[in-house]
Every structure is written in C-alpha cells, then in structure tokens.
Coordinates of C-alpha atoms and ligand atoms in Angstrom, one line a residue:
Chain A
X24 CA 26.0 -22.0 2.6
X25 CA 26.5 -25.5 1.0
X26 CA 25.1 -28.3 3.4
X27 CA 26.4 -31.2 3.6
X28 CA 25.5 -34.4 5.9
X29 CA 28.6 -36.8 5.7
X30 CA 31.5 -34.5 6.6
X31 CA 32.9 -34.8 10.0
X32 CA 31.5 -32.0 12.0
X33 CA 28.7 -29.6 11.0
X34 CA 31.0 -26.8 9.8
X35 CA 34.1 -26.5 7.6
X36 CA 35.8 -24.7 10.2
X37 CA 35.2 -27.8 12.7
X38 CA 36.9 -30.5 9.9
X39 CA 39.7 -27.9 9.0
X40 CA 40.6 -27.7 12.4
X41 CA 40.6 -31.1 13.3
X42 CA 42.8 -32.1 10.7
X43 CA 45.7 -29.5 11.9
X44 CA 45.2 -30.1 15.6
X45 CA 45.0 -34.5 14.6
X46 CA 48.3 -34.0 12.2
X47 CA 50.6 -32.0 15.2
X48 CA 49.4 -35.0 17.6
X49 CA 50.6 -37.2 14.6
X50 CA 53.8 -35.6 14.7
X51 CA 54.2 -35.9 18.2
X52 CA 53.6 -39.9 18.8
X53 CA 56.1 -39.7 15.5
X54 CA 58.9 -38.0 17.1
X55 CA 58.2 -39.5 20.4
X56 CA 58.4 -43.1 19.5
X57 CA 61.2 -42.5 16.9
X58 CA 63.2 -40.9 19.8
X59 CA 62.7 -43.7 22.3
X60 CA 63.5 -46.3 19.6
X61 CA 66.5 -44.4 18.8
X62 CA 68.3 -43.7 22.7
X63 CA 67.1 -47.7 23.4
X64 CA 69.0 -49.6 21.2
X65 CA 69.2 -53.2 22.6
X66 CA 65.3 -52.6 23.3
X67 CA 64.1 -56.2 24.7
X68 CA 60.2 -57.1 24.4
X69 CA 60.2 -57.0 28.2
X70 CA 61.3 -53.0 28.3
X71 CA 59.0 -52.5 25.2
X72 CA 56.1 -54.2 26.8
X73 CA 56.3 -52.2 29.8
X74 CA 56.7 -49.0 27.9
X75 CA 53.2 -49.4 26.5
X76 CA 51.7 -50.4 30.0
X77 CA 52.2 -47.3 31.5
X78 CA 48.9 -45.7 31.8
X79 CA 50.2 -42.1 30.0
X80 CA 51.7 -44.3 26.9
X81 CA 47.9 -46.3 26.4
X82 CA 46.4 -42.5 26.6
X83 CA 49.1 -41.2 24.2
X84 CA 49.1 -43.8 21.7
X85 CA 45.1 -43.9 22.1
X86 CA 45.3 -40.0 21.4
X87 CA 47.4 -40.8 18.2
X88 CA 44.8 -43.7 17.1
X89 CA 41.6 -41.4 17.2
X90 CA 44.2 -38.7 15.7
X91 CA 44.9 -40.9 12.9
X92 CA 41.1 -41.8 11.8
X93 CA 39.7 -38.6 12.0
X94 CA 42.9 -37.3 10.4
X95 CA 41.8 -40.0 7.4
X96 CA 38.2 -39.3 7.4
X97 CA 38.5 -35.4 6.6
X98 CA 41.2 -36.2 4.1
X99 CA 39.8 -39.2 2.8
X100 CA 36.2 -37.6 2.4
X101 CA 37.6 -34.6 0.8
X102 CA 38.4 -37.2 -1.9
X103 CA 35.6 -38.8 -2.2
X104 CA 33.5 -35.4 -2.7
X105 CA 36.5 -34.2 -4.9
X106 CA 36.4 -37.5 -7.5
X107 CA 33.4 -39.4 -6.8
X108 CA 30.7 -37.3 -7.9
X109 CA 27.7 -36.9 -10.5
X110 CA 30.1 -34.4 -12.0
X111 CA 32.7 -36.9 -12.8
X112 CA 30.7 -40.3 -13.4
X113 CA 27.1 -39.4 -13.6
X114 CA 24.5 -41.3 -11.5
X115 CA 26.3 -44.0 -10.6
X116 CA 28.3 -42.1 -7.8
X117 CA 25.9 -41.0 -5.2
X118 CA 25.4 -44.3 -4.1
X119 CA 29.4 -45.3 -4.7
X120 CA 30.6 -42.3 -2.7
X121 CA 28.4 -43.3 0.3
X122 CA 29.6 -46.9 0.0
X123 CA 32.7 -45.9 -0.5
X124 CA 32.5 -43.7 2.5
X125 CA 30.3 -46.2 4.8
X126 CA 33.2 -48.4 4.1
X127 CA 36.0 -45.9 5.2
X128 CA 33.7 -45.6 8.7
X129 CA 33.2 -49.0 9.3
X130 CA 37.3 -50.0 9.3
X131 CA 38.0 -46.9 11.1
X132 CA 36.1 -48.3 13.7
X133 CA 37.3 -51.8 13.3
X134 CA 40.6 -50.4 13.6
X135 CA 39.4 -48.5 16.6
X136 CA 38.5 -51.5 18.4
X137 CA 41.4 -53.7 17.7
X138 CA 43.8 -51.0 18.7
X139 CA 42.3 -50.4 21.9
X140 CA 42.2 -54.8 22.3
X141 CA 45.6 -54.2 21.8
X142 CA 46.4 -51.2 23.6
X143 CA 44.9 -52.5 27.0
X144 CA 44.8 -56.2 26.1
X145 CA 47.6 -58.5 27.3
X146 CA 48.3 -56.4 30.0
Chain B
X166 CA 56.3 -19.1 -39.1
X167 CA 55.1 -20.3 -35.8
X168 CA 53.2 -23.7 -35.3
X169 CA 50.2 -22.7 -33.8
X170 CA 47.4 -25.6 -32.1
X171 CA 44.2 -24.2 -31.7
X172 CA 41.5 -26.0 -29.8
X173 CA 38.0 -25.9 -32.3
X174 CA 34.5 -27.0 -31.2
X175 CA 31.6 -26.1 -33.0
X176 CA 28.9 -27.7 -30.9
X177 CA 26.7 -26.9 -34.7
X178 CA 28.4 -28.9 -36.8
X179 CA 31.6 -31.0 -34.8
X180 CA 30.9 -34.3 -33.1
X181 CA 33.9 -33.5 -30.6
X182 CA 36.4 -30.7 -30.1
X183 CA 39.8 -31.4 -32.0
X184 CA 43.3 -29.1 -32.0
X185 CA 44.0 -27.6 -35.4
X186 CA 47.6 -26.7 -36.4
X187 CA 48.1 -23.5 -38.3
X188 CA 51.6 -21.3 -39.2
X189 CA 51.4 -18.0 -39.1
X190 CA 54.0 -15.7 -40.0
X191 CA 54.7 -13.3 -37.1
X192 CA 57.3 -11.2 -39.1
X193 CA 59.5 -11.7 -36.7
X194 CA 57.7 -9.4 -34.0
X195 CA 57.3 -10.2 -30.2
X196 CA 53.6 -10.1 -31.0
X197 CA 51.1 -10.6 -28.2
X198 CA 48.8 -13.7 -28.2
X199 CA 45.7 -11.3 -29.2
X200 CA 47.6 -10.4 -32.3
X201 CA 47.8 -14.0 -33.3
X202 CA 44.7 -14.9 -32.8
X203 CA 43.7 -11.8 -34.4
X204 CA 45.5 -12.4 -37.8
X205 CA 44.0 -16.2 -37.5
X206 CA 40.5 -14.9 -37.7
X207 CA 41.7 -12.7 -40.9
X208 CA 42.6 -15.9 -42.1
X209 CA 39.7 -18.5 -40.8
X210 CA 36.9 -16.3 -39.4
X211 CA 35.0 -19.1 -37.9
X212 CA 37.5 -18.8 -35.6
X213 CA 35.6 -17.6 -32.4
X214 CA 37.2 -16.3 -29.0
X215 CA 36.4 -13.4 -26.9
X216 CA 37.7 -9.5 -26.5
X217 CA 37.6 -6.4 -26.1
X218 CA 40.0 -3.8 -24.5
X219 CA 43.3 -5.4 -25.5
X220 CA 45.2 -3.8 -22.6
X221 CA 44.6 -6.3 -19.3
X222 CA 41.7 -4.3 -18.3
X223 CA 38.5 -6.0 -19.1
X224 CA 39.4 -9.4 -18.6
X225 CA 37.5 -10.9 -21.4
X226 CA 40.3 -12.4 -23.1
X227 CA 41.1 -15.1 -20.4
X228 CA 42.5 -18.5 -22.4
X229 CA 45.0 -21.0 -21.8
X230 CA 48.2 -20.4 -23.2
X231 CA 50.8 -23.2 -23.6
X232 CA 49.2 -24.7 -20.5
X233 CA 49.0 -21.4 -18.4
X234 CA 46.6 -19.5 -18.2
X235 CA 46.5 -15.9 -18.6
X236 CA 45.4 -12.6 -20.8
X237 CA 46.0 -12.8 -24.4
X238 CA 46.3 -9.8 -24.4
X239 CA 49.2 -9.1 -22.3
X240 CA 50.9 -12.2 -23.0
X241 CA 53.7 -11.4 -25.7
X242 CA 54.9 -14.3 -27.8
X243 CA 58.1 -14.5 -26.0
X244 CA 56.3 -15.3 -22.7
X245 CA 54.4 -18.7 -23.4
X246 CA 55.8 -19.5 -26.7
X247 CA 58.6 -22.9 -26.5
X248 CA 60.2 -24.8 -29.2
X249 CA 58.2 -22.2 -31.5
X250 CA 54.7 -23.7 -30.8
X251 CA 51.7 -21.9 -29.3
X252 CA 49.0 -24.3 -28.2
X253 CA 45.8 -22.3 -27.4
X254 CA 42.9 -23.7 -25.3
X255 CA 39.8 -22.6 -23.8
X256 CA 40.4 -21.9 -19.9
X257 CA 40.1 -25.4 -18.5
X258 CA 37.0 -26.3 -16.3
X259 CA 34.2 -24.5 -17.5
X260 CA 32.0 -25.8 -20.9
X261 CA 32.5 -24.5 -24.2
X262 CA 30.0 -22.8 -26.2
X263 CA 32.8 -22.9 -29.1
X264 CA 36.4 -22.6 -29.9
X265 CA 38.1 -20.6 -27.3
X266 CA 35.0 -19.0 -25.8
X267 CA 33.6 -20.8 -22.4
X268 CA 30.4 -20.2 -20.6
X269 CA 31.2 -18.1 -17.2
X270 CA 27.8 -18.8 -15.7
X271 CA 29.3 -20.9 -12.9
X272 CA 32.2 -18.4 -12.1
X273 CA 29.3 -16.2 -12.0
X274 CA 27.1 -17.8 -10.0
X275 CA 30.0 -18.1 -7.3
X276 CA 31.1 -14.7 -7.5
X277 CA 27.3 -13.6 -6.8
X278 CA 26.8 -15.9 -3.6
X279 CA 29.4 -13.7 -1.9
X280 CA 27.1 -10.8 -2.5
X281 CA 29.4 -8.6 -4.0
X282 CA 28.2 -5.1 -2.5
X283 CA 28.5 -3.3 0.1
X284 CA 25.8 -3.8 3.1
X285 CA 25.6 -1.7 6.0
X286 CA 22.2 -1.1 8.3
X287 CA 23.0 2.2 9.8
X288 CA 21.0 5.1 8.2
X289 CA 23.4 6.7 5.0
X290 CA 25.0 9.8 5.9
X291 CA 24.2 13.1 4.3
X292 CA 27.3 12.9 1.8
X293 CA 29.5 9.6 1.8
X294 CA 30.6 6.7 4.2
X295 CA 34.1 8.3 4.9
X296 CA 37.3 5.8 5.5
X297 CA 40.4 6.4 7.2
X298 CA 43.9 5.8 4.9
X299 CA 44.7 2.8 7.0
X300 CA 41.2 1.6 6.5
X301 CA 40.9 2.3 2.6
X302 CA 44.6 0.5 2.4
X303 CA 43.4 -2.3 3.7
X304 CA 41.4 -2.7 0.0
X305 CA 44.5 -2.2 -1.9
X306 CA 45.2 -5.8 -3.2
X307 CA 41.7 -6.5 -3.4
X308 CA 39.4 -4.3 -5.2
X309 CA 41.9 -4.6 -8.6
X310 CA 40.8 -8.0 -9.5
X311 CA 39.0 -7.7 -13.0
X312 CA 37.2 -10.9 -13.0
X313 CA 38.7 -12.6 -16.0
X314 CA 38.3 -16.2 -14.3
X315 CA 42.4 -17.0 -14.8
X316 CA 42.5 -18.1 -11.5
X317 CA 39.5 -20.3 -10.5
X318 CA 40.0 -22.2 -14.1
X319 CA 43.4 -22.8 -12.6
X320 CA 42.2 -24.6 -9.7
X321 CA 41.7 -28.4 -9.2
X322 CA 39.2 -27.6 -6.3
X323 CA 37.1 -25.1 -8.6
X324 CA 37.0 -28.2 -11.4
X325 CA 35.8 -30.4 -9.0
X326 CA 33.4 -28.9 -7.1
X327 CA 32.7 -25.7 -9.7
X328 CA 28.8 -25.5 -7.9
X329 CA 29.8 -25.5 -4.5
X330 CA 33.8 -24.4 -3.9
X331 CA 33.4 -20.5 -4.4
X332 CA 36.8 -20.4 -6.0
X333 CA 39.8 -17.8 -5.8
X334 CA 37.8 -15.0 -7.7
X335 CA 35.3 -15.1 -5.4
X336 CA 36.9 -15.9 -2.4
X337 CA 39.2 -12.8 -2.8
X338 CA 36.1 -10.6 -3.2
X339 CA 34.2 -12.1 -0.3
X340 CA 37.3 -10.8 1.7
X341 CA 37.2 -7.4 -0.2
X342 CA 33.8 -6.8 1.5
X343 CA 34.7 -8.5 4.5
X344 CA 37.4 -6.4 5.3
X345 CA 35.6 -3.3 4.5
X346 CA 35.6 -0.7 6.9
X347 CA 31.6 0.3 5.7
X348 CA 30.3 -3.1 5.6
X349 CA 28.2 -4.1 8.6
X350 CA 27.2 -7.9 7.6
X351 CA 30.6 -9.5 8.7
X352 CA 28.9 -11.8 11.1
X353 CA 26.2 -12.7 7.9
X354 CA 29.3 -12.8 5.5
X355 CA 31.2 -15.4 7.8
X356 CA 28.3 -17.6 8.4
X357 CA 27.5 -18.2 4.9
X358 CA 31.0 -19.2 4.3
X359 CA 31.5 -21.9 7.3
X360 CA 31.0 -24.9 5.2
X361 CA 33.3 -27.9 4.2
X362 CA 33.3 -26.6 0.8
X363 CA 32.7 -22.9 0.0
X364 CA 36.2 -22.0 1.5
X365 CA 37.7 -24.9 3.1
X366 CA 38.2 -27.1 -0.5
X367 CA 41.1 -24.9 -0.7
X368 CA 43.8 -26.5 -0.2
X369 CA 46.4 -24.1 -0.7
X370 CA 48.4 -25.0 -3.9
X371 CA 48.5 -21.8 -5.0
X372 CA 47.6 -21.7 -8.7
X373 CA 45.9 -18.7 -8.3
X374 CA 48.5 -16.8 -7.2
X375 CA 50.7 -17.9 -10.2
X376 CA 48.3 -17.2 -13.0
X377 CA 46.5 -14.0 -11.9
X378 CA 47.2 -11.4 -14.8
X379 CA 47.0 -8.4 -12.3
X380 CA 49.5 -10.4 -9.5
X381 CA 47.0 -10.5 -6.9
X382 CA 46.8 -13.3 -4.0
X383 CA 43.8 -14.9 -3.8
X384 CA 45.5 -17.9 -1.2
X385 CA 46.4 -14.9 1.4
X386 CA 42.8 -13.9 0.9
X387 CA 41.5 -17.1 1.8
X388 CA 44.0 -17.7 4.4
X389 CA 42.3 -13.9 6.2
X390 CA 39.0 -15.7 5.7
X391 CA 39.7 -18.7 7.4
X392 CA 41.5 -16.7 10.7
X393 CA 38.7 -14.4 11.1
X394 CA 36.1 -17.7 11.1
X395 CA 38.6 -18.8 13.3
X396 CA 38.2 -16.3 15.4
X397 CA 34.3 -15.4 15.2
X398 CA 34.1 -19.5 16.4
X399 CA 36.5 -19.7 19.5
Ligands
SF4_49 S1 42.0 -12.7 -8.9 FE1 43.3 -12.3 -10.7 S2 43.1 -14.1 -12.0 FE2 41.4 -14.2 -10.5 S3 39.7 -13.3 -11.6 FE3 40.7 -11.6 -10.4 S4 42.2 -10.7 -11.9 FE4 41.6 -12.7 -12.7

C-alpha cells in the first residue's frame, strides 16, 4: 500500500471513481446546454436569464461546477505526481508540487465561490 | 550490410552513454536480433547485453528494438528492421549498469509487493489443492508471463512512478493469484492494492498489450482488478 496525503479521497478507488461519475455529469450539462442552445435559436437574455433561475438549473449547473473541479483535481494531481517529482528534478520538487497543488485548490475554490455568486446572484 | 546503432555506456570508463554505428553483414539471412548482437560481440566483445535460452522462454533478453520493445530473440530482422537500420537500446526506464544490460531491481521490487505465491489458511490437504477445469482456465492468460520486463519498460506510468506504480508485470500477476481458486487472501490482496498509485496510475494506453513477447493482456488484467475493488468497496 503506497500512502499518500494530497490525493482526493483516501483510496485510489474513491479518486478513480469520482473522475468517471464527475466526467458523465460533464457530459450531461454538455449535451443539455448544447441542446437548449440549439432548439432556441433567437434566445433573448430575458428567456436565458430565466432558464438559469429555475431552481433545478442552479442545482444542475452547480452539480456540473463541483463536477468540473474535482474532475480537475484528480487529473490535475495525477500530473503533478506523474512530472513534478524528486525523480524528475531532484529536491527542488517536493515543495513545487505542493505549491503547485495548493495553488490548483485555492482557484478551484475561488472558482467555486464566484460561480455560486453567479449562479444565485442577480436573481 | 546493415547500419546497426548500438547504445554503449560503460559507467568505468564513459562520462555518458553515446550510440555507436556498426555494419554487419547479415549474408542476406532474416537473422534474429540475438544473432546480430551475437556476431557484434565476435567483433567488439566489450559489447555487453544479457541471454540465455534464445527461444522466448527465459526472458532475459528484453531490449528496445527500433523503438519497440521486445525479445531479441524472437525478433527476426525483418520485424523491427526499416530503411536497413537497427537501432538497439536498453529497455527504457530502468538504470543501466552498461550497454544493453539494465538493473531489474525496481521491476523486482514491484513484482515482490504483490506477493507472488499462493496463500491459503485452511489446513493442506493430504495430497494437493484440487481445481476444477473452469477454475484452472481461469489462469490461462495469466500464469505464461515470463517476466522479461517488455511491458512495464513500455509504460509512461511505470517511468514515472517506477517505486510506487506496480506496473503491468506485476499487476497481471497480482490478478494471477487473485483469481486463484486456492488463494484465500483476496480480501488482503485487494486492500494492499487500493491506493492512487499501485493500480490506479494506469491509465489504460495499452502499451503493454502491444509489446508483450508472449501476447498476454496485462490492461484486461488491471481492468479485473479494478471491478473486483469495485466490488469488495460498494
Ligand atoms: S506480461 Fe508479457 S511483456 Fe510483461 S513481463 Fe510478462 S511476458 Fe514480459
């Protein structure tokens, strides 16, 4: 068993599964909002505004918001641990990789925030 | 005469490794790789790689052909050989004690976490641990793999993370035990390998599958693995 502290969950089973279950509710808010941009052509800001006050619509598109940084953390950290290592640049990447990484957390969350501002902001 | 480039490194007396490009004279035959590098060690015996049965059996002779990598053994000329050059290198990933010859340790060391034998607690019958056909079939696929490293020096994953991804070699044996009908540490088995990294840095690109001398699947393998944590977790 390798341990590690900075992956998502506590097991590689957790992250794996995360990452499928994240990229099919990807694909959904994908096709969804591709579809309903598609059948409304002539879309005023008025219907599109209203769209995104239903309360199913701020859920879904929250869904696809958490979706999208945990989708980017396993990924991203998988490439942090894959190229930024002791391995690769000696002893200079411990503390670059958790930098690196502290920075990937801290936008997510940034992001987080703004999208939910947004989501349920100018209502 | 073919252009051969042959990777040298002689930690003793070379700063760094460098190719050196040879002709040989193959007298036209469809030699095998072996035979080349055979007749270049009658030539320059420094020349240093490693054999032994030279018939795909004892997987010592694991290099990098062309940019595959495979058995020198079984490799004939007209296989890996384009535009009439042969470029020979070590199998990618591992360190080199010197020419063509790496050190395994780390394959090793993976292949040995996966405690490669049998364990069962219930008291050893008078004679043998008897299988069914169905249950011995389910080995077939498996138990061939001869450990000559092709795969897991294929494998991005394995270079990266060569101390903590277990790699295709071992991964297909961990599922050799694990899906043997005498083992009794499944549950043990599975919870050693529920890490981001011992299984899941495989990503699936299948490398494994393409290079393995003895045309076993190592991705399938994994992909068992993974369902059956799957299962044992939900
Ligand atoms: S799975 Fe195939 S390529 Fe990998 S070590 Fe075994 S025989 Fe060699």
């Amino acid at each position: 068993m390798v341990t590690s502290v900075t992956n998502l969950g506590r097991s590689g089973l957790f992250d794996w599964v995360v990452q499928r279950v994240s990229a099919v509710v990807l694909l959904a808010y994908t096709v969804f909002l591709a579809g309903y941009l598609l059948t409304n052509s002539g879309l005023t800001f008025n219907e599109w505004q209203g769209l995104f006050q239903q309360n199913w619509m701020r859920a879904f598109s929250l869904l696809a918001l958490l979706s999208l940084i945990t989708h980017a953390w396993v990924g991203l950290w998988s490439v942090t641990t894959d190229y930024v290592t002791v391995r690769q640049m000696g002893a200079v990447a411990t503390p670059l990789r958790l930098i690196l990484q502290s920075g990937i957390a801290l936008l997510s969350f940034y992001y987080l925030v703004w999208g939910i501002q947004i989501l349920w902001g100018a209502g | 005469m073919l252009n051969v480039s042959l990777y040298r490194y002689n930690p003793e007396t070379d700063e760094a490794p460098y190719m050196q490009d040879v002709q040989l004279d193959t007298g036209g035959k469809d030699l095998m790789v072996l035979d080349v590098l055979e007749k270049l060690k009658a030539q320059d015996p420094s020349l240093s790689f490693r054999r032994s049965c030279r018939e795909g059996v004892c997987g010592s002779d694991g290099i990098n052909m062309n940019g595959t990598n495979g058995l020198a053994c079984i490799t004939p000329l007209s296989e890996t050989v384009k535009q009439n050059r042969l470029v020979l290198r070590p199998l990618p990933g591992l360190p080199v004690v010197r020419d063509l010859v790496v050190d395994m340790s780390l394959f090793y060391q993976q292949y040995e976490k996966i405690k490669p034998y049998l364990i069962n607690n219930q008291p050893a019958p008078a004679i043998e641990r008897l299988q069914s056909p169905e249950e011995r079939a389910k080995l077939d696929g498996l138990y061939e793999c001869i450990l000559c490293a092709c795969c897991s020096t294929s494998c991005p994953s394995f270079w990266w993370n060569p101390d903590r991804f277990i790699g295709p070699a071992g991964l297909l044996q961990a599922y050799r035990f694990l899906a043997d009908s005498r083992d009794t540490a499944t549950d043990e088995r599975l919870a050693e390998l529920d890490d981001p990294f011992s299984v899941f840095r495989c990503h699936g690109i299948q490398n494994c599958v393409a290079v393995c001398p003895k045309g076993l699947n190592p991705t399938r393998a994994i992909g068992h693995i993974r369902n059956m944590l799957l299962q044992r977790a939900t």
